[in-house]
PDB file of C-alpha atoms in Angstrom:
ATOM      1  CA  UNK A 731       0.000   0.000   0.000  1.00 37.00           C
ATOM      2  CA  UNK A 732       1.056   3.507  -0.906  1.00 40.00           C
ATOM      3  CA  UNK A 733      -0.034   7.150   0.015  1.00 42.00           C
ATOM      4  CA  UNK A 734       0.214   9.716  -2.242  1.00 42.00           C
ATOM      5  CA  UNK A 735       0.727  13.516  -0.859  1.00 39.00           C
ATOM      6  CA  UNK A 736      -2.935  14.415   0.154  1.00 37.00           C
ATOM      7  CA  UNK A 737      -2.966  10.649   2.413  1.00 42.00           C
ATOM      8  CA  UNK A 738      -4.758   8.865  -0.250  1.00 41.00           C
ATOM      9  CA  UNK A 739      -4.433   4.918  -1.435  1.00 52.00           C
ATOM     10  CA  UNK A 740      -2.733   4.115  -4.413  1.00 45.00           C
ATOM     11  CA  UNK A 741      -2.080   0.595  -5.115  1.00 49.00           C
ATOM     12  CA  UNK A 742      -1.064  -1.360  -8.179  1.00 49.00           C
ATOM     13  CA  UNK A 743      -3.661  -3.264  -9.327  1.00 48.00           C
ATOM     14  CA  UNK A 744      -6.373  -0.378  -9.267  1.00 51.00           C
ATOM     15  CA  UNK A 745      -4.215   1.502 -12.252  1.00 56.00           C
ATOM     16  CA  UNK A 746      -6.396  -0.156 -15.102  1.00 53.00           C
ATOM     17  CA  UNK A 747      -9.499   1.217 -13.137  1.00 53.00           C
ATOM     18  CA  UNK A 748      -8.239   4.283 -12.471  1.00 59.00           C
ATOM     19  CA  UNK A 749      -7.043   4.728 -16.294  1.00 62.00           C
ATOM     20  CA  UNK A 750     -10.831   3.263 -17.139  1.00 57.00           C
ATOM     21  CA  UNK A 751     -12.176   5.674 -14.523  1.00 59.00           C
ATOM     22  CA  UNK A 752     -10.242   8.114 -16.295  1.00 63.00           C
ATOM     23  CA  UNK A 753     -11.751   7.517 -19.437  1.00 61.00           C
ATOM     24  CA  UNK A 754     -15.226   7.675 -18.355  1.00 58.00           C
ATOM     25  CA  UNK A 755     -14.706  10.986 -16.933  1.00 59.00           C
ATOM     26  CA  UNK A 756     -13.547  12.225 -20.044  1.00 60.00           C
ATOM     27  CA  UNK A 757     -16.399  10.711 -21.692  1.00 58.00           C
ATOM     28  CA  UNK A 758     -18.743  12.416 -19.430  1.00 55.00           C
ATOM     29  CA  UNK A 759     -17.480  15.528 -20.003  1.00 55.00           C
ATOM     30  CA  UNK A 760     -17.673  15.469 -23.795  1.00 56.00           C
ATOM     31  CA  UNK A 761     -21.153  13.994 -23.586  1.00 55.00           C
ATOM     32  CA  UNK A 762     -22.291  16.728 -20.731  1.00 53.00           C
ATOM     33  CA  UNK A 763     -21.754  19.319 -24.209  1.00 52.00           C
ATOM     34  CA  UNK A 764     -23.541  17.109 -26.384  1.00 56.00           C
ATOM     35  CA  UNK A 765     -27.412  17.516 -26.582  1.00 61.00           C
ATOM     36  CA  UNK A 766     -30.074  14.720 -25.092  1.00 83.00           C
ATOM     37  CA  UNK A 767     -26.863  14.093 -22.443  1.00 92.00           C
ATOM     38  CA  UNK A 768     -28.305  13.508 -18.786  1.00 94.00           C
ATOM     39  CA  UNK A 769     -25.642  13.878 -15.921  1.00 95.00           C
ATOM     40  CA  UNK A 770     -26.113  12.481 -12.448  1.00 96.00           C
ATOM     41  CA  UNK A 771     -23.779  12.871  -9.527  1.00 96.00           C
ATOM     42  CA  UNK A 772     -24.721  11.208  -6.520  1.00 97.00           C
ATOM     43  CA  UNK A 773     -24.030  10.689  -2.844  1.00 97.00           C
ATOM     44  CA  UNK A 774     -25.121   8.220  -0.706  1.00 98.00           C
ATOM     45  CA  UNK A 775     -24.536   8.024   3.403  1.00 98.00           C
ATOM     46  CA  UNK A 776     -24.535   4.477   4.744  1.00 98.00           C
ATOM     47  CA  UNK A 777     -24.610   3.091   7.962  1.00 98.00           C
ATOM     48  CA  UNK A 778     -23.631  -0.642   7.951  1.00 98.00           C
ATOM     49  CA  UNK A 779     -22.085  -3.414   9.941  1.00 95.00           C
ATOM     50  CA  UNK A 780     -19.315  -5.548  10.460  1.00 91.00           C
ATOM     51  CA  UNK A 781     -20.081  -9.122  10.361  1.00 87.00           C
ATOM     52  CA  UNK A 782     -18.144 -12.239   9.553  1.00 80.00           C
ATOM     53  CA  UNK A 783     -18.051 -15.781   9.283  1.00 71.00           C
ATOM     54  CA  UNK A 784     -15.980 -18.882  11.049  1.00 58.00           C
ATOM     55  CA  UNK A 785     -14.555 -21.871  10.882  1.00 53.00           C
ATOM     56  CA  UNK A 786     -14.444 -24.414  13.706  1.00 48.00           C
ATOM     57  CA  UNK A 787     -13.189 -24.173  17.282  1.00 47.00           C
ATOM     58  CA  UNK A 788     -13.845 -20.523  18.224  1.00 51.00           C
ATOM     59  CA  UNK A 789     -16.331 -17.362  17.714  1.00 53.00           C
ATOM     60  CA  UNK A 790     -16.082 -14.495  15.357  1.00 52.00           C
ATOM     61  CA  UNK A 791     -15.493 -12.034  18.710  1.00 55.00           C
ATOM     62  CA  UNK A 792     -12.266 -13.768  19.101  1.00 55.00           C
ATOM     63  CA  UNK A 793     -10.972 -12.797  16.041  1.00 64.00           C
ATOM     64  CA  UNK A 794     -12.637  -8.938  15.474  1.00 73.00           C
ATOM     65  CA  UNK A 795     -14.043  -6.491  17.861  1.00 75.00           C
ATOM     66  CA  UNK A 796     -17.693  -5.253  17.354  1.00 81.00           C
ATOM     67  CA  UNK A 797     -17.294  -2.269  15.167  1.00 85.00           C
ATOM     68  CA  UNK A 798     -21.284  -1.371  15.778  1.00 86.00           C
ATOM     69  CA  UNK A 799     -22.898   0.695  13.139  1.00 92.00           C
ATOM     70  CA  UNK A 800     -20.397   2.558  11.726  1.00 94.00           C
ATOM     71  CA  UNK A 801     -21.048   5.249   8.567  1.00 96.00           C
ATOM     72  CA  UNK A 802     -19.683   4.856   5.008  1.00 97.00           C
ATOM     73  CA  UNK A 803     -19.804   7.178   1.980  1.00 97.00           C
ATOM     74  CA  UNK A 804     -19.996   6.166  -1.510  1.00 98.00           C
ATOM     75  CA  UNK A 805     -19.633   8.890  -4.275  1.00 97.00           C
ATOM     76  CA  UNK A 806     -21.667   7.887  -7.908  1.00 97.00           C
ATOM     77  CA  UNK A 807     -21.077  10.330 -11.516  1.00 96.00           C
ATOM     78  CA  UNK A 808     -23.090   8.771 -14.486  1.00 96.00           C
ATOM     79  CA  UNK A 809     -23.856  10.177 -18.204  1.00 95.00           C
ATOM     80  CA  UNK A 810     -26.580   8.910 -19.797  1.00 96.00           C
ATOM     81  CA  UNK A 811     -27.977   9.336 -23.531  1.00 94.00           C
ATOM     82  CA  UNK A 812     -32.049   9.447 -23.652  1.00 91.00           C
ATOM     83  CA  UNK A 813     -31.915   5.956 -25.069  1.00 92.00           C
ATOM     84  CA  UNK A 814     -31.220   5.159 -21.250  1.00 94.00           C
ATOM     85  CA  UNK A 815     -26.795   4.133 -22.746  1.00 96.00           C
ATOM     86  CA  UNK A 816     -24.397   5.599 -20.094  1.00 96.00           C
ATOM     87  CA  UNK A 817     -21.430   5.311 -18.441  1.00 96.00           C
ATOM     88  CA  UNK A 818     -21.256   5.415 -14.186  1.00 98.00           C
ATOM     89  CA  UNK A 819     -18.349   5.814 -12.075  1.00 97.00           C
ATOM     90  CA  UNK A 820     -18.649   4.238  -8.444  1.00 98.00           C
ATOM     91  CA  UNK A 821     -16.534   4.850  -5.467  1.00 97.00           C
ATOM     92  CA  UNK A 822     -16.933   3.460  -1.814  1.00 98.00           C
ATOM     93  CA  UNK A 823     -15.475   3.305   0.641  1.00 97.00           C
ATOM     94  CA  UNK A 824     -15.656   1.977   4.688  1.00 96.00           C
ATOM     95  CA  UNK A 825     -13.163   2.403   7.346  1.00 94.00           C
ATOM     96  CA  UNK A 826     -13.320   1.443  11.085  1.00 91.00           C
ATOM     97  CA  UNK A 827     -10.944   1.085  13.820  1.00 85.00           C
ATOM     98  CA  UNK A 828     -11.459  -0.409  17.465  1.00 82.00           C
ATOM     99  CA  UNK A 829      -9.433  -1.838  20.351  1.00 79.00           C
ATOM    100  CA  UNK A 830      -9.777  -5.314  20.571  1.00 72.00           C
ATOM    101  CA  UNK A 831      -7.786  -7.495  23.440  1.00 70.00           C
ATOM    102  CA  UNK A 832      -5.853  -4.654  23.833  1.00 70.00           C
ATOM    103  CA  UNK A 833      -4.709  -3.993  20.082  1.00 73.00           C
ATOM    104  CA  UNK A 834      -6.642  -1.544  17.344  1.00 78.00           C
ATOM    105  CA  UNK A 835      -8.207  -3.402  15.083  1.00 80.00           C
ATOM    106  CA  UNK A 836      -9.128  -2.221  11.559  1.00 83.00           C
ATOM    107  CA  UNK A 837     -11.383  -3.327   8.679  1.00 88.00           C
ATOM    108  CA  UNK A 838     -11.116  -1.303   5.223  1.00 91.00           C
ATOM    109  CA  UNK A 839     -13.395  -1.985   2.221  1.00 95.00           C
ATOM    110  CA  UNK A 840     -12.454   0.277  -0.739  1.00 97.00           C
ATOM    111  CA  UNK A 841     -14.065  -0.422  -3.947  1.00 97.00           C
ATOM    112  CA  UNK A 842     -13.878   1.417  -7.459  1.00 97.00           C
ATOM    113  CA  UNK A 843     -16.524   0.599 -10.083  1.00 98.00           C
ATOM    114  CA  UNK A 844     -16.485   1.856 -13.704  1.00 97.00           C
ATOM    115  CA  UNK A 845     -19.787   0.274 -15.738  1.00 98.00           C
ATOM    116  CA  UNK A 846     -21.400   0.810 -18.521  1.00 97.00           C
ATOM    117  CA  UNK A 847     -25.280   0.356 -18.315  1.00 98.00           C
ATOM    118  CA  UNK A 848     -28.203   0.154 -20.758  1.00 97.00           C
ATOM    119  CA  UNK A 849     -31.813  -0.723 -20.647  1.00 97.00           C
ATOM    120  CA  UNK A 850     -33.287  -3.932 -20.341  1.00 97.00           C
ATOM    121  CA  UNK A 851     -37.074  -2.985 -21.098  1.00 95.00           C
ATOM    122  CA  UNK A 852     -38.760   0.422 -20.355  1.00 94.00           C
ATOM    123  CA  UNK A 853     -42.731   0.367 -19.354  1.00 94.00           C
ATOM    124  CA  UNK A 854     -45.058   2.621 -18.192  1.00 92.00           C
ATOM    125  CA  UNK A 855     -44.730   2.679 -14.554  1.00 96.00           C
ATOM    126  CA  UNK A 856     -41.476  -0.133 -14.593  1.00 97.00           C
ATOM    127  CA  UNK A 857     -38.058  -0.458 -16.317  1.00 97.00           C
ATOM    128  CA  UNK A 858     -35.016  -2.218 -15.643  1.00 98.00           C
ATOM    129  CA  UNK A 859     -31.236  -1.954 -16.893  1.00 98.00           C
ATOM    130  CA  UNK A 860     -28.042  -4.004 -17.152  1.00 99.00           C
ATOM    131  CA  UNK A 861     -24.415  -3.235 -16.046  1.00 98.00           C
ATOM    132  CA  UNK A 862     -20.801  -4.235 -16.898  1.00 98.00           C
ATOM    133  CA  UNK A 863     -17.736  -3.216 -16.084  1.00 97.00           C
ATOM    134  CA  UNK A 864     -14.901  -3.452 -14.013  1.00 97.00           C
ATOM    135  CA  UNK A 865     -13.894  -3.333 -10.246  1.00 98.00           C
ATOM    136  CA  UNK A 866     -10.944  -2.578  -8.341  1.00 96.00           C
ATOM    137  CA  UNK A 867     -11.245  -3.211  -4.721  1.00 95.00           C
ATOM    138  CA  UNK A 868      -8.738  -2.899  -1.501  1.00 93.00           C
ATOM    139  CA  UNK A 869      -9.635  -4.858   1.450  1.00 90.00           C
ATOM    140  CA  UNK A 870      -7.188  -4.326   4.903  1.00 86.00           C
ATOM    141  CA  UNK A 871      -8.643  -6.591   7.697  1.00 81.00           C
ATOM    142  CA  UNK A 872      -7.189  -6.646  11.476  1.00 74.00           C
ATOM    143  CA  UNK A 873      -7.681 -10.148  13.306  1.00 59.00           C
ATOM    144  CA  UNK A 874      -6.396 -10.978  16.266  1.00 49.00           C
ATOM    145  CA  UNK A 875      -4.051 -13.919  15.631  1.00 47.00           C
ATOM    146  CA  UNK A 876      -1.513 -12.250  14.159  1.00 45.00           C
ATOM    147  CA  UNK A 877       0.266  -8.916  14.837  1.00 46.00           C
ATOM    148  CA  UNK A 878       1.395  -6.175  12.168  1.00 50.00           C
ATOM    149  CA  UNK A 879      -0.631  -2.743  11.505  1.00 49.00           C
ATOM    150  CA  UNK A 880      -2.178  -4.284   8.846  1.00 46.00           C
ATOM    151  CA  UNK A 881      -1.759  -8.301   9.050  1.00 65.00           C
ATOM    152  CA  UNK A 882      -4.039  -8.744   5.680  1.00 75.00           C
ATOM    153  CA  UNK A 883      -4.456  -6.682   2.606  1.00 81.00           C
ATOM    154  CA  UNK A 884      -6.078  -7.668  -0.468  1.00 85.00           C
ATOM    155  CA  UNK A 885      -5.546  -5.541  -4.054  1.00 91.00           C
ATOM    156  CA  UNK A 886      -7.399  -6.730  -7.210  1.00 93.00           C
ATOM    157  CA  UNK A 887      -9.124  -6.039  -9.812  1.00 96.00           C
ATOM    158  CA  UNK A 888     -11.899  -7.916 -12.399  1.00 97.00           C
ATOM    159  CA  UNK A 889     -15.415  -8.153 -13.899  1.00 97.00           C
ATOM    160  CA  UNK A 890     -18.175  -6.768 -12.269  1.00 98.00           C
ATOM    161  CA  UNK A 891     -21.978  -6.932 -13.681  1.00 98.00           C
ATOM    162  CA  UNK A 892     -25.485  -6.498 -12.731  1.00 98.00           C
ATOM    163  CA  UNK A 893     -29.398  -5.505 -12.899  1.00 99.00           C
ATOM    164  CA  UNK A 894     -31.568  -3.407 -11.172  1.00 98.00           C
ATOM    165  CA  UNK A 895     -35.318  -2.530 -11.125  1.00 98.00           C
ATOM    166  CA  UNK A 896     -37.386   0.333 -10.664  1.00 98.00           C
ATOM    167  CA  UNK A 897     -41.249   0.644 -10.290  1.00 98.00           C
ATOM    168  CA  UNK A 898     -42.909   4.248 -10.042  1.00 96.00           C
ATOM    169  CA  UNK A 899     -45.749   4.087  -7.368  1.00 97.00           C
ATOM    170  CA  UNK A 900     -47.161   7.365  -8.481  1.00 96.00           C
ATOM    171  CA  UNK A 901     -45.725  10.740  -9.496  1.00 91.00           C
ATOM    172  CA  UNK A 902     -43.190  10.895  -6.722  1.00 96.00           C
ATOM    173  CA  UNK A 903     -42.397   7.696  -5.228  1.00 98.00           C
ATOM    174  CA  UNK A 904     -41.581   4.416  -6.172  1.00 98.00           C
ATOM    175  CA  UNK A 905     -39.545   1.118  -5.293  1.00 98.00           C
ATOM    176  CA  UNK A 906     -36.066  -0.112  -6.645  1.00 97.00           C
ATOM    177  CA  UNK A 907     -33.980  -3.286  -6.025  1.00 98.00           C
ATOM    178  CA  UNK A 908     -30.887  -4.812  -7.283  1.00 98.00           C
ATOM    179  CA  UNK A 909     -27.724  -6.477  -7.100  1.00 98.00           C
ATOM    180  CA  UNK A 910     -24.424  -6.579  -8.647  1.00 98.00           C
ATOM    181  CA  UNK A 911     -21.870  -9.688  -8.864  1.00 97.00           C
ATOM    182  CA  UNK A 912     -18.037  -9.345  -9.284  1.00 96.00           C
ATOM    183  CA  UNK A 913     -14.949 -11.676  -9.199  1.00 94.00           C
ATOM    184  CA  UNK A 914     -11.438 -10.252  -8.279  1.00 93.00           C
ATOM    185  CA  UNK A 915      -8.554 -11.053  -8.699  1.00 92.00           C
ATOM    186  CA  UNK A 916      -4.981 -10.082  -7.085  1.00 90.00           C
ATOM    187  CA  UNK A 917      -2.422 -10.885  -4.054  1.00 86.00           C
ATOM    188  CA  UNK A 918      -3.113 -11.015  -0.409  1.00 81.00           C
ATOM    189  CA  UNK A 919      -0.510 -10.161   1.672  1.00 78.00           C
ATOM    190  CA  UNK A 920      -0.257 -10.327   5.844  1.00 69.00           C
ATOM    191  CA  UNK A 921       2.356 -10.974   8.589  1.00 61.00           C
ATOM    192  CA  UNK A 922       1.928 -14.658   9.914  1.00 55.00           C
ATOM    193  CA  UNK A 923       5.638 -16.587  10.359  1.00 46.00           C
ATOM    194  CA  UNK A 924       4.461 -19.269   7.205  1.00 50.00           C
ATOM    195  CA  UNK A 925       3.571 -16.505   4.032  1.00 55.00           C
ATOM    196  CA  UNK A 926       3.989 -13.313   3.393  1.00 67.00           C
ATOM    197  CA  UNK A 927       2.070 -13.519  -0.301  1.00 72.00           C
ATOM    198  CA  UNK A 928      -0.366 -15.440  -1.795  1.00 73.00           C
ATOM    199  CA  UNK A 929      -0.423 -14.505  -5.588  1.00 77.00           C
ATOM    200  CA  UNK A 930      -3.436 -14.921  -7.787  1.00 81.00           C
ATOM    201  CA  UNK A 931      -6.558 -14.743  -5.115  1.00 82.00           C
ATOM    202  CA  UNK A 932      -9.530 -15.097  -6.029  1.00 86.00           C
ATOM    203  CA  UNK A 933     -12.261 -12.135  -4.232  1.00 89.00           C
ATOM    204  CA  UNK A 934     -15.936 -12.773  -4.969  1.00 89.00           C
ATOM    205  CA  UNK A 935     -18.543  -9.705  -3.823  1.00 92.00           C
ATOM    206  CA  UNK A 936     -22.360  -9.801  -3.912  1.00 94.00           C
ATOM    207  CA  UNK A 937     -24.248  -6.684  -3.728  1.00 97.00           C
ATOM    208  CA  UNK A 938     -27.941  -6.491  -2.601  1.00 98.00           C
ATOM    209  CA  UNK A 939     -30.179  -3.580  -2.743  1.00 98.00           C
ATOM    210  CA  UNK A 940     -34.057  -2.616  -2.306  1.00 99.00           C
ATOM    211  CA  UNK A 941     -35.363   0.941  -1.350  1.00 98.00           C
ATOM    212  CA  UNK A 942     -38.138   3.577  -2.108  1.00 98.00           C
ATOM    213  CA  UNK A 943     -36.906   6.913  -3.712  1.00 98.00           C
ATOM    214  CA  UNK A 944     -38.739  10.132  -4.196  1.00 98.00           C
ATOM    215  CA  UNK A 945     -38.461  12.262  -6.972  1.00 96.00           C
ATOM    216  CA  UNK A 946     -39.420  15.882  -7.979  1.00 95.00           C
ATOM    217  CA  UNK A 947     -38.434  17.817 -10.403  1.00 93.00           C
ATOM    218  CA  UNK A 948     -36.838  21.586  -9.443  1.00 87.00           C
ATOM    219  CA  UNK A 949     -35.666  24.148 -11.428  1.00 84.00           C
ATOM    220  CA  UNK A 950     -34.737  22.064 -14.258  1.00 85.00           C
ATOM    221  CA  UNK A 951     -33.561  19.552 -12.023  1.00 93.00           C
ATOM    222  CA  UNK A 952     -34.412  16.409 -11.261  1.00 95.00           C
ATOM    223  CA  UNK A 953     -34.356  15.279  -7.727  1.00 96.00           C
ATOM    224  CA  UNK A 954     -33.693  12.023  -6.652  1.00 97.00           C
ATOM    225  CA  UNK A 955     -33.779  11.178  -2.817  1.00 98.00           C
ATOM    226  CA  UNK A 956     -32.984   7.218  -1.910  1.00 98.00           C
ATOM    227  CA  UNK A 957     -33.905   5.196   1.546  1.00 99.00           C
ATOM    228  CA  UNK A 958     -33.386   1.321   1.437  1.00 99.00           C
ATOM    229  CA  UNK A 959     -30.926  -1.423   2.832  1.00 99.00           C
ATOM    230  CA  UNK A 960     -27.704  -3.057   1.300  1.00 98.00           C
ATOM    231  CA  UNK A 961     -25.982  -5.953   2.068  1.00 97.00           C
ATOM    232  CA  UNK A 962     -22.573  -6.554   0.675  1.00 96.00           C
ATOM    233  CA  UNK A 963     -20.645  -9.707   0.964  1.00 92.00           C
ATOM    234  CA  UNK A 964     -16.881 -10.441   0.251  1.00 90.00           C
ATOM    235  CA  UNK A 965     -15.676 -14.130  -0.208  1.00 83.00           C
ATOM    236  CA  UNK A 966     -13.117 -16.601  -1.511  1.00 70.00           C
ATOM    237  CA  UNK A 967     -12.314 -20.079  -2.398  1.00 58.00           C
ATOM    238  CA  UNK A 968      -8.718 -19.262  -1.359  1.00 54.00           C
ATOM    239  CA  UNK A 969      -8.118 -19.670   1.851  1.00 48.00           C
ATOM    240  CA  UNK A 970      -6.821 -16.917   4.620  1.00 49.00           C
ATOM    241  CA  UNK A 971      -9.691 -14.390   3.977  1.00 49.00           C
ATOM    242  CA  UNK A 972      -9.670 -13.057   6.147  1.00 47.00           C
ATOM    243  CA  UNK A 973      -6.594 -14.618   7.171  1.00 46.00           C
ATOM    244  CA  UNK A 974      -7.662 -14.413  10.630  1.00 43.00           C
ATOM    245  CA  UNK A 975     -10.478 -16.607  10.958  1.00 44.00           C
ATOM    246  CA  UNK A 976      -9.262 -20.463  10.666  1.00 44.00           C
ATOM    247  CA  UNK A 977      -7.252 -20.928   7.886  1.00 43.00           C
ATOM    248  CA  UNK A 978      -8.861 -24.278   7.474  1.00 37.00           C
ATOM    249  CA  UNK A 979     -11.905 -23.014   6.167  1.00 38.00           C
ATOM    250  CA  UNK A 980     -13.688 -20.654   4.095  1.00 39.00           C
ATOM    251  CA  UNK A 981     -13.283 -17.078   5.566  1.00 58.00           C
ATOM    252  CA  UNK A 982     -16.604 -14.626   4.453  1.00 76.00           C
ATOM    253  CA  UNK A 983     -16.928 -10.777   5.567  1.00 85.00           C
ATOM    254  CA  UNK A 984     -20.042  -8.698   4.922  1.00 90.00           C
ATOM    255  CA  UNK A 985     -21.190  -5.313   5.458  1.00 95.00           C
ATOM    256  CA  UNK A 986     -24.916  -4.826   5.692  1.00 97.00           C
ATOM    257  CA  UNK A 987     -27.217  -1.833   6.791  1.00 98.00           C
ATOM    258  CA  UNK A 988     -28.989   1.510   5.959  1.00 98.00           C
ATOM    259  CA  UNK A 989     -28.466   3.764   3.020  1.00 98.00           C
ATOM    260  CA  UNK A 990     -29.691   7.150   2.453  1.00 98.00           C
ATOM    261  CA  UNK A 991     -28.716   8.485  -0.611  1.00 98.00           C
ATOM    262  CA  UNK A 992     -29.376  12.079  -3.065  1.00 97.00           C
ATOM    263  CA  UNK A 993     -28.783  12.665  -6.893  1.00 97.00           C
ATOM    264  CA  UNK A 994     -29.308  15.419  -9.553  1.00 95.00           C
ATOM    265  CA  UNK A 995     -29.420  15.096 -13.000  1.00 95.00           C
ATOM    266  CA  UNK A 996     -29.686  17.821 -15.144  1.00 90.00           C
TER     267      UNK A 996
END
């Protein structure tokens, strides 16, 4: 892991994202000066859990503290032609730290999504859309088997891909759900006496979503304000993730909980 000068993460394998990121932001700028072009930026407040599975002989709490509800942010851009074709940049990002058996202990999800999304079908009051693209996720997890500052980090990067649905109840609310699947794939490093590196893991996510929105329009604007729930789950074949639940089996993190979220487009 490296910082730049302002503190942030940079780390190898998110450079093709970041370039593709790149891209897409350049793409959305050229298409915000082109006409029929909708941009949306978008923030969304989370509040959401630690949880975790394990193997045999022991509990989760004697491997990770309880972080409690704990708040994330995740930042959305998206440019989108009237035949519903567009581009989205995602980034997210949750990062906790408590004592634990007398040691902080830290889980960090980081996750950068560039898609590209169309339309599935488009009704009346319903319509759903597709999504592909790529994700490039960093993943720092504390146990407390092992010392170090940061005894597991995972970098990688792969295919992500999606759906999601959207029903208008009437002219201001209406109900959405979703999910989004993506594979990963990088090193792992941590601190125990045996390895230092595993090369080539393999990372698995699942993202769930369901929520109401509310929408008005104002000033030429349209408003887009977003309650619902999201569970995200991170999981591997390869074992040590997280390293500090037994080795022996499969290790599986999640992060689930509340989401309020606001966009424009205009």
């Amino acid at each position: 892991m490296k910082l730049n000068e302002s503190g942030f993460r940079i780390t190898a394998p998110a450079t093709a994202s970041l370039a593709l990121a790149a891209a897409l932001l350049a793409t959305t700028s050229s298409m915000a000066q082109a006409d029929g072009i909708t941009i949306t930026p978008g923030i969304e407040v989370l509040s959401l859990g630690f949880f975790a599975s394990q193997g045999t002989g022991s509990s989760v709490e004697n491997y990770f503290p309880d972080y409690g509800v704990n708040t994330a942010i995740r930042y959305t851009i998206s440019a989108a032609s009237d035949a519903g074709l567009g581009v989205r940049l995602r980034y997210f990002e949750f990062d906790e730290t408590e004592p634990h058996f007398g040691t902080d202990r830290r889980a960090v999800f980081e996750m950068l999504d560039a898609e590209a999304f169309f339309p599935v079908f488009t009704g009346d009051s319903s319509s759903a859309e597709a999504f592909i693209g790529v994700r490039s996720g960093n993943i720092e997890l504390s146990g407390a088997d092992f010392g170090g500052v940061d005894p597991y980090q995972f970098e990688g990067t792969g295919l992500t891909l999606g759906a999601s649905f959207a029903h208008q109840i009437n002219n201001n609310f209406g109900l959405n759900f979703g999910g989004r699947y993506s594979i990963m794939a990088g090193d792992a490093t941590f601190t125990p006496v045996s390895t230092n590196v595993l090369s080539n893991t393999i990372v698995q996510t699942f993202d769930l979503f369901a929520g109401v929105e509310y929408m008005r329009s104002f000033r030429g604007a349209d408003l887009r304000a977003h309650f619902g729930y999201e569970v995200q789950f991170y999981g591997t074949d390869s074992v040590y993730f997280p390293f500090a639940i037994d080795p022996e089996t499969i290790g599986d993190t999640g992060l689930m909980g509340l989401t309020l979220g606001l966009n424009v487009s205009f």
